[in-house]
XYZ file of C-alpha atoms in Angstrom:
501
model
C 131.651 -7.438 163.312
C 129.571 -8.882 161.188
C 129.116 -9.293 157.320
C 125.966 -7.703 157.054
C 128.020 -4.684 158.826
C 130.620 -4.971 156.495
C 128.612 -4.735 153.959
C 127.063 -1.526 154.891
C 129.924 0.679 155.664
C 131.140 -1.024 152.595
C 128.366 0.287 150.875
C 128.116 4.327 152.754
C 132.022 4.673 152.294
C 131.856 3.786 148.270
C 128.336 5.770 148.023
C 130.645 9.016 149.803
C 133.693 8.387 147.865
C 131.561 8.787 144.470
C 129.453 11.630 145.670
C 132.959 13.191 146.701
C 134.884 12.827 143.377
C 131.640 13.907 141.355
C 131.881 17.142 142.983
C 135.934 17.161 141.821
C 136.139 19.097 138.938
C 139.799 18.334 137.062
C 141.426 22.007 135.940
C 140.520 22.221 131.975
C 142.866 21.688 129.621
C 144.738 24.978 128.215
C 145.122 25.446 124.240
C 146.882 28.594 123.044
C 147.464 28.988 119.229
C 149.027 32.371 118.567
C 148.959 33.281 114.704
C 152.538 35.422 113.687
C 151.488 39.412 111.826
C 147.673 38.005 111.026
C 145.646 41.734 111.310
C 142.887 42.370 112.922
C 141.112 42.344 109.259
C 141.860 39.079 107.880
C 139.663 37.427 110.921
C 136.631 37.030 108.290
C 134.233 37.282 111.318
C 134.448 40.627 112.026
C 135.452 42.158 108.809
C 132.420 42.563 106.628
C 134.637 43.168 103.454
C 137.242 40.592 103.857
C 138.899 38.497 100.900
C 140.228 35.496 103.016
C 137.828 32.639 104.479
C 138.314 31.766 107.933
C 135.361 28.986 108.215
C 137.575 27.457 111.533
C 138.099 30.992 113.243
C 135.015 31.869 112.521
C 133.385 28.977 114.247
C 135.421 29.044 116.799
C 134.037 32.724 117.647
C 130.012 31.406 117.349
C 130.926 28.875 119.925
C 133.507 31.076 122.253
C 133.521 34.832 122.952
C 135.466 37.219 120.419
C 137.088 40.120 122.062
C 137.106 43.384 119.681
C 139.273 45.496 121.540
C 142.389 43.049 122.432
C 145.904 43.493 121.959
C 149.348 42.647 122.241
C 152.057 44.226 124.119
C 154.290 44.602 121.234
C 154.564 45.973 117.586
C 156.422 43.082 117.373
C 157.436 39.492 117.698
C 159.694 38.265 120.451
C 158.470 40.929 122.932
C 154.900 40.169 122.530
C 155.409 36.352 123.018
C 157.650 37.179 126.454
C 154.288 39.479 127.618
C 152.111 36.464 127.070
C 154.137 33.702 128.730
C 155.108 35.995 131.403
C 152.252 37.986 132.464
C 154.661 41.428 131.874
C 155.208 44.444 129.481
C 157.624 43.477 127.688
C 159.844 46.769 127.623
C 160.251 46.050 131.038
C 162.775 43.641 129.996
C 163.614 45.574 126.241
C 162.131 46.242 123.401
C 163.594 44.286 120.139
C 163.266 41.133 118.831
C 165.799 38.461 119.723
C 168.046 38.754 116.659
C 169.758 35.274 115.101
C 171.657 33.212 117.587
C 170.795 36.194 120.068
C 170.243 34.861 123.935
C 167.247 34.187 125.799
C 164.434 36.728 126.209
C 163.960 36.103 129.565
C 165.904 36.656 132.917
C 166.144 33.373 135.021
C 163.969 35.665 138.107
C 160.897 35.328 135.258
C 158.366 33.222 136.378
C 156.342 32.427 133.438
C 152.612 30.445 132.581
C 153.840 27.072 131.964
C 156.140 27.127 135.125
C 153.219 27.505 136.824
C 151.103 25.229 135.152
C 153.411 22.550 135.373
C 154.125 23.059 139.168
C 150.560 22.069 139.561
C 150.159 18.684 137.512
C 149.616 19.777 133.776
C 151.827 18.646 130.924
C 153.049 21.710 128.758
C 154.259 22.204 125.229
C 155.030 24.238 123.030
C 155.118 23.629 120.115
C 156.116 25.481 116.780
C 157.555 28.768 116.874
C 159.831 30.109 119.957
C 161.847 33.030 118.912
C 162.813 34.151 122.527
C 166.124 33.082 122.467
C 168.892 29.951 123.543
C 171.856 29.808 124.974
C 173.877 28.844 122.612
C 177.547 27.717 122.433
C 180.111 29.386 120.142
C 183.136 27.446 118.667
C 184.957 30.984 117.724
C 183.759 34.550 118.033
C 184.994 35.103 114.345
C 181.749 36.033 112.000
C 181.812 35.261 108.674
C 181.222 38.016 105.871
C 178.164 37.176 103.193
C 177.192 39.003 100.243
C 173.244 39.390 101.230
C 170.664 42.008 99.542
C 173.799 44.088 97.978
C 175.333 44.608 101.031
C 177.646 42.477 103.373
C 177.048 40.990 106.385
C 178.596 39.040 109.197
C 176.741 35.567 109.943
C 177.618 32.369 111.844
C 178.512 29.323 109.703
C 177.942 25.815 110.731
C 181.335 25.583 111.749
C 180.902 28.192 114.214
C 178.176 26.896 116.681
C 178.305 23.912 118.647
C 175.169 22.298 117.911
C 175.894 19.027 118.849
C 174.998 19.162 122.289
C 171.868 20.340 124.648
C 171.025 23.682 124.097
C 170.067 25.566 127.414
C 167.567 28.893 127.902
C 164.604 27.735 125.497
C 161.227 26.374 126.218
C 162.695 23.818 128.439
C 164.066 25.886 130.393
C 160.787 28.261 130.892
C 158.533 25.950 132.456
C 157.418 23.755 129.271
C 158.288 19.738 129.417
C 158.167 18.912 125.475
C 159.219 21.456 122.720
C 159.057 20.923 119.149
C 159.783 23.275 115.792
C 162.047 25.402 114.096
C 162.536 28.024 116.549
C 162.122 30.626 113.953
C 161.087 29.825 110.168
C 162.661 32.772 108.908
C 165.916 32.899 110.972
C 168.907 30.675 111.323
C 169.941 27.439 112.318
C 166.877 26.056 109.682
C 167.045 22.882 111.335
C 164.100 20.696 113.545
C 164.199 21.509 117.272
C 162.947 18.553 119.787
C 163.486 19.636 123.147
C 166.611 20.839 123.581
C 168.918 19.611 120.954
C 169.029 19.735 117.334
C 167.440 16.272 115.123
C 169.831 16.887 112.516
C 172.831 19.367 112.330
C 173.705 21.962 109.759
C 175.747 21.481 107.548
C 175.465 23.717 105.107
C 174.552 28.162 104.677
C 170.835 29.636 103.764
C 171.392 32.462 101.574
C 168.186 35.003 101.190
C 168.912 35.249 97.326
C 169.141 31.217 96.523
C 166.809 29.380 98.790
C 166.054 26.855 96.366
C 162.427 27.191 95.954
C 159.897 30.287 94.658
C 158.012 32.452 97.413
C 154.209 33.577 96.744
C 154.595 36.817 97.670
C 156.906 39.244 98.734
C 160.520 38.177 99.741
C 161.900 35.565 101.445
C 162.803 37.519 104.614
C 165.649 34.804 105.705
C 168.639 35.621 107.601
C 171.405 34.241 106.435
C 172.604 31.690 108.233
C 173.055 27.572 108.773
C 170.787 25.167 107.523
C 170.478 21.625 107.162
C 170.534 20.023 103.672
C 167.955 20.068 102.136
C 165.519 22.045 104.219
C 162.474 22.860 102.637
C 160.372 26.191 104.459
C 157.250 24.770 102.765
C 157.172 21.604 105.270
C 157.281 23.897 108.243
C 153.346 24.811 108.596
C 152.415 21.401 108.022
C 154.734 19.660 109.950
C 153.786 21.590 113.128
C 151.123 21.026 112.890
C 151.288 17.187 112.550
C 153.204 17.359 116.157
C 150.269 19.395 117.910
C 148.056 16.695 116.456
C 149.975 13.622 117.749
C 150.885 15.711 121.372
C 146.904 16.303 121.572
C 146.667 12.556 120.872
C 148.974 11.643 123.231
C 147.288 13.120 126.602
C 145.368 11.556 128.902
C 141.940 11.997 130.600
C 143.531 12.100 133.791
C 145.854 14.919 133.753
C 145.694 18.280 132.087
C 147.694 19.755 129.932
C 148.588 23.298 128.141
C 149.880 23.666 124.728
C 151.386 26.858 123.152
C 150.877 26.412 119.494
C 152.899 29.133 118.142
C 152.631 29.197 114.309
C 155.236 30.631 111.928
C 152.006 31.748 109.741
C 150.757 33.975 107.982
C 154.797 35.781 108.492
C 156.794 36.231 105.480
C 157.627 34.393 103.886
C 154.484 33.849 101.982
C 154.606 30.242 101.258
C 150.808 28.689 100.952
C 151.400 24.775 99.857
C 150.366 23.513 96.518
C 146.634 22.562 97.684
C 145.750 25.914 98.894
C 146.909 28.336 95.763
C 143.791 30.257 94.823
C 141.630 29.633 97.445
C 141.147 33.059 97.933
C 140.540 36.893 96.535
C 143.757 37.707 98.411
C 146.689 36.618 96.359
C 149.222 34.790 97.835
C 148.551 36.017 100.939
C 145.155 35.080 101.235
C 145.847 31.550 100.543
C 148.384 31.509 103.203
C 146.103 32.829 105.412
C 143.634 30.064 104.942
C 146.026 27.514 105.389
C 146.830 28.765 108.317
C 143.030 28.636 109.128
C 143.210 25.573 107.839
C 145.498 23.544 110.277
C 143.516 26.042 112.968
C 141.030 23.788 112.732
C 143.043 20.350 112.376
C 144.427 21.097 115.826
C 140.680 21.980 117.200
C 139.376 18.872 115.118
C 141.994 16.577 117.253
C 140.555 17.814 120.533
C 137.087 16.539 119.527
C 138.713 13.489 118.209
C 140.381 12.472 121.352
C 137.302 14.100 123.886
C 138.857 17.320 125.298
C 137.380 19.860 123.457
C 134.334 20.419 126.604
C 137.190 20.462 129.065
C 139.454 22.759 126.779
C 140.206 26.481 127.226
C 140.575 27.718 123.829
C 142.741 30.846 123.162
C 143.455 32.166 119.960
C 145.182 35.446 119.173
C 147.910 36.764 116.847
C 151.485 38.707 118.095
C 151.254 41.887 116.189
C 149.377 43.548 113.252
C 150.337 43.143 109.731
C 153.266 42.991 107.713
C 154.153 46.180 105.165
C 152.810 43.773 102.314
C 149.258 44.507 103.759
C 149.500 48.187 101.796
C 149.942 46.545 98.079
C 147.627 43.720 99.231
C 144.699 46.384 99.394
C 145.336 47.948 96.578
C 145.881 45.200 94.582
C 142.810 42.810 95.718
C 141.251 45.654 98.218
C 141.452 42.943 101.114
C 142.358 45.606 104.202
C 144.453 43.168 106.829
C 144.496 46.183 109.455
C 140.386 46.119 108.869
C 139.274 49.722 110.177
C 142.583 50.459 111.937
C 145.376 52.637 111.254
C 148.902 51.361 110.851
C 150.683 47.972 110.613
C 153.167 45.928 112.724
C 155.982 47.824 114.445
C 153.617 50.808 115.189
C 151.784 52.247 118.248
C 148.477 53.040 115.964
C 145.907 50.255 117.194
C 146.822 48.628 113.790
C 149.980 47.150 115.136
C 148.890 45.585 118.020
C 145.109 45.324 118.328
C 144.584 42.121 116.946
C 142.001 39.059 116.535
C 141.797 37.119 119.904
C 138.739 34.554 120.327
C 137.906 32.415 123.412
C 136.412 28.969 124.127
C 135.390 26.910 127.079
C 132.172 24.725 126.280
C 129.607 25.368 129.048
C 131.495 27.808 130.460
C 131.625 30.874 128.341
C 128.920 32.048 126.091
C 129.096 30.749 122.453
C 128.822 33.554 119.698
C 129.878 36.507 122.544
C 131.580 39.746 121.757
C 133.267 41.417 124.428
C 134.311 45.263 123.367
C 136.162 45.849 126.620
C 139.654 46.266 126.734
C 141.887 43.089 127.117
C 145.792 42.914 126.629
C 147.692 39.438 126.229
C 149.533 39.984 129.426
C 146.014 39.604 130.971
C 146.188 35.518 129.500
C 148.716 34.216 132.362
C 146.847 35.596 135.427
C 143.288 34.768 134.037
C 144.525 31.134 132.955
C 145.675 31.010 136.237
C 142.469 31.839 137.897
C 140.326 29.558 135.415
C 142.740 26.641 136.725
C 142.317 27.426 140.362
C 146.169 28.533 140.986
C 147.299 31.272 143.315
C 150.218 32.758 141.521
C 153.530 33.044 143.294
C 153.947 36.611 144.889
C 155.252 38.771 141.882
C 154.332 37.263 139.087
C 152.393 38.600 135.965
C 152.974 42.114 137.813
C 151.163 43.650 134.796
C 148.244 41.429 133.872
C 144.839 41.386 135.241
C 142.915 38.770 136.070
C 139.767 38.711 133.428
C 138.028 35.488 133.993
C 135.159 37.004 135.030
C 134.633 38.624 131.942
C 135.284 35.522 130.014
C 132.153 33.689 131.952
C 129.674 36.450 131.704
C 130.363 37.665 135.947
C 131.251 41.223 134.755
C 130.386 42.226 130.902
C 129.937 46.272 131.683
C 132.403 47.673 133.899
C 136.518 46.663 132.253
C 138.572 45.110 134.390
C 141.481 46.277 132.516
C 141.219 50.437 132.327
C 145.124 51.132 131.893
C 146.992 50.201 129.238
C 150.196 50.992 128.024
C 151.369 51.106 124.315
C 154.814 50.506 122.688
C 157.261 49.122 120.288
C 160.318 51.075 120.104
C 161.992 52.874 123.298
C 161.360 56.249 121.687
C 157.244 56.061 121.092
C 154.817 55.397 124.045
C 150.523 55.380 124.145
C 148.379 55.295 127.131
C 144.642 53.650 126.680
C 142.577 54.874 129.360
C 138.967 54.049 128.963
C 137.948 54.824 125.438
C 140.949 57.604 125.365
C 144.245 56.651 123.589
C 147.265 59.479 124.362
C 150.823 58.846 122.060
C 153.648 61.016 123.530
C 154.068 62.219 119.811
C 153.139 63.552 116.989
C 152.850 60.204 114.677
C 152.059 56.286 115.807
C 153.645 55.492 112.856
C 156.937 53.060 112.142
C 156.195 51.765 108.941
C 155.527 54.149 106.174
C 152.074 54.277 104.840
C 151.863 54.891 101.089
C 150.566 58.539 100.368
C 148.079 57.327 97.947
C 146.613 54.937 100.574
C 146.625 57.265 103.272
C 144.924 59.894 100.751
C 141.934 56.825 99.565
C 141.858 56.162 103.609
C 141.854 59.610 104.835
C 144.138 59.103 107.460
C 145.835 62.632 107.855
C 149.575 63.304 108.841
C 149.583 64.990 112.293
C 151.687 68.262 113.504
C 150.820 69.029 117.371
C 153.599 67.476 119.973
C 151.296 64.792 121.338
C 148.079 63.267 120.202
C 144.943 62.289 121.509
C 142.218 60.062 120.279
C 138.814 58.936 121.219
C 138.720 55.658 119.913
C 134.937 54.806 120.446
C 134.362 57.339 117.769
C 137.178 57.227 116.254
C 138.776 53.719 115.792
C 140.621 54.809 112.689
C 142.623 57.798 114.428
C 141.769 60.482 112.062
C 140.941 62.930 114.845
C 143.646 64.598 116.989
C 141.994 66.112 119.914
C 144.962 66.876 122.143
C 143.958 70.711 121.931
C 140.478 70.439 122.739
C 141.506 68.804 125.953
C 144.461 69.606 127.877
C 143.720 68.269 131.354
C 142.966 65.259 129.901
C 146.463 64.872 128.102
C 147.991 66.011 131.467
C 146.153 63.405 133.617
C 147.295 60.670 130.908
C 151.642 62.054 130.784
C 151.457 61.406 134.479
C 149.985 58.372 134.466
C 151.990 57.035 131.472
C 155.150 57.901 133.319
C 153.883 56.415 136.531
C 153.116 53.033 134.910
C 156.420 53.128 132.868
C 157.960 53.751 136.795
């Protein structure tokens, strides 16, 4: 053969190999940052009458897709971050939060979104909060008795938990390769997490009356528990943000990666840093908030920075509604976290767990969107899946719905999701069917709303067995109209029960 041959083929075979990886496209990158009790009304975006800037939110709605009617599974924390990862109610697996030093969330059968991301070439973190539970190692099953909140209670001392070694059943162990934070800001060991182990041990006791520093607003909401010396709650935010930054900076071009950025913000306590006090017409609160906006947009500002942010899917959303503080918040600076809705976190009204969730993929959904259809966080794992061109393993994310289609424009009239179940607490359940919302009771309702608000609001109490809601007209649940029709509260108790089956 000779080299003017060579030279040819050399010449077709490089022209088809470039042609051919053009048409490659790599997966995107995934981003979710999941806020901790932000409401539905402090996204500034879509509430007209908010006190609280969100400049980085709200851009990052003009150039993604905000969803209006989204929600968690839970009323509450640890089961609404379980729903997410794994694609599943969470009452399926229980209800409550995972309590201090309480074991993992999960069973080991659980396949969850960053297992399955990881079997097929990205790099996962998460980083910041976890709250689903270790397993940890007990030195003696004796509990210690501490004078907390004029009343005793039994805690874990230093002494008491082996902290010295790796500590199984956290994010390691559900699929993610790096893991970073505090597992939870506001319960014990207050220590920095990197992977599995512990960077410094604790050596001394957090008590909820003498942390050592002042809190904005409200309490300080800390278990009691061990800490290490000198631990300061104000560094968390910030420093969790520092370690998204650097893991962003650290990926490569060449292989994708997903990062759960769970923050420990805006949750009690209410600790805005120094720079951000009075930021805001929101009080403490406010400011917190806007921090918390804030380092939003440091994290979105290192994707630019380091060229993913075309190739990035975007999620943002928050765990659960509002905390109680929300009710002296609006009367005090009449900023309404809940927005329109009725009720806070822990309940079944749309106020605990309809919440802010916005959407970005450059070039491939449409900047400046709103979506009203129905979308639940359990929908995240099987529509991540689908944007990243993985088949999930046979049983997984039995209760999510694939909703990519909706996300690039495909299908924006008929839902994808019509069924939707509601719940906190084993003893209250809600069905969303449509625009209809059935509870199984006469009240949504966990924590207590203030007469005088619900009077200003006009949010009456309720006294038939069961309610029922139209919630295209009536977003605010004011109108019970369980009596007016019967077959329709029928058709919804059998299908609740069949979907709890």
């Amino acid at each position: 053969m000779n080299h003017l041959v060579l030279f040819c083929l050399f010449l077709t075979t490089f022209a088809f190999s470039g042609d051919h990886a053009s048409t490659i496209e790599q997966p995107p990158n995934v981003v979710i940052i999941y806020a901790d009790d932000m409401g539905y009304g402090d996204l500034a975006i879509q509430n007209p009458d908010s006190k609280i800037p969100t400049p980085n939110l709200d851009r990052l709605a003009r150039e993604g897709m905000r969803f209006t009617d989204a929600h968690s599974s839970s009323g509450i924390c640890s089961p609404s971050r379980y729903a997410l990862l794994a694609g599943k109610y969470h009452w399926r697996r229980q209800h409550n939060i995972v309590n201090s030093f309480g074991p993992p969330f999960f069973a080991d059968s659980d396949v969850t979104l960053p297992q399955v991301l990881r079997d097929h070439g990205y790099n996962t973190a998460c980083i910041g909060k976890w709250h689903l539970g270790w397993d940890w190692t007990f030195r003696n099953d004796s509990l210690a008795s501490l004078a907390a909140a004029n009343k005793s209670v039994k805690v874990n001392r230093p002494e008491d938990v082996d902290f010295s070694g790796r500590i199984a059943g956290g994010p390691l162990s559900r699929g993610f390769d790096y893991y970073f934070g505090d597992g939870t800001i506001n319960f014990p060991p207050y220590a920095w997490f990197e992977n599995d182990r512990l960077l410094e041990m604790p050596t001394e006791m957090m008590h909820p009356d003498s942390v050592g520093y002042e809190v904005g607003e409200g309490k300080w909401e800390f278990r009691p528990g061990p800490k290490v010396a000198g631990w300061n709650p104000y560094e968390v935010l910030p420093t969790v943000t520092d370690k998204a930054v650097e893991y962003i900076g650290r990926q490569s071009a060449d292989k994708p990666f997903f990062l759960y950025f769970a923050l420990p913000s805006p949750h009690a306590p209410i600790i805005p840093n120094e720079e951000f006090v009075g930021k805001t017409e929101a009080g403490s609160y406010g400011d917190f908030m806007y921090e918390t906006d804030y380092m939003i947009g440091r994290v979105l500002t290192a994707l630019e920075e380091a060229g993913f942010a075309e190739n990035t899917l975007v999620i943002f959303s928050s765990d659960n509604g509002p905390e109680h503080y929300a009710f002296p918040r609006a009367e005090r600076y009449n900023h309404l976290s809940m927005g329109e809705l009725r009720g806070l976190k822990r309940d079944v009204w749309e106020g605990g767990h309809r919440v802010p969730m916005i959407v970005r993929w450059p070039g491939e959904i449409e900047g400046g969107a709103v979506r009203e259809q129905t979308i639940s966080q359990i929908d995240l794992m099987p529509t991540v899946a689908a944007v990243a061109g993985i088949d999930l393993p046979s049983g997984a994310a039995p209760d999510g719905y694939d909703q990519s289609s909706l996300l690039t424009g495909a299908e924006t009239d008929a839902p994808v999701r019509r069924v939707t179940v509601h719940n906190t607490y084993a003893p209250r359940w809600g069905l969303r069917d449509g625009d209809w919302l059935y509870l199984d009771g006469p009240s949504g309702g966990v924590t207590r709303m203030p007469e005088e608000f619900a009077e200003r609001r006009g949010f009456p109490d309720f006294d038939s067995e069961v309610l029922l809601f139209n919630l295209r007209d009536d977003p605010g649940q004011r109108l019970n109209l369980s009596e007016e029709h019967p077959e329709r509260v029928k058709r919804m108790q059998r299908l609740l029960e069949e979907k709890r089956k």
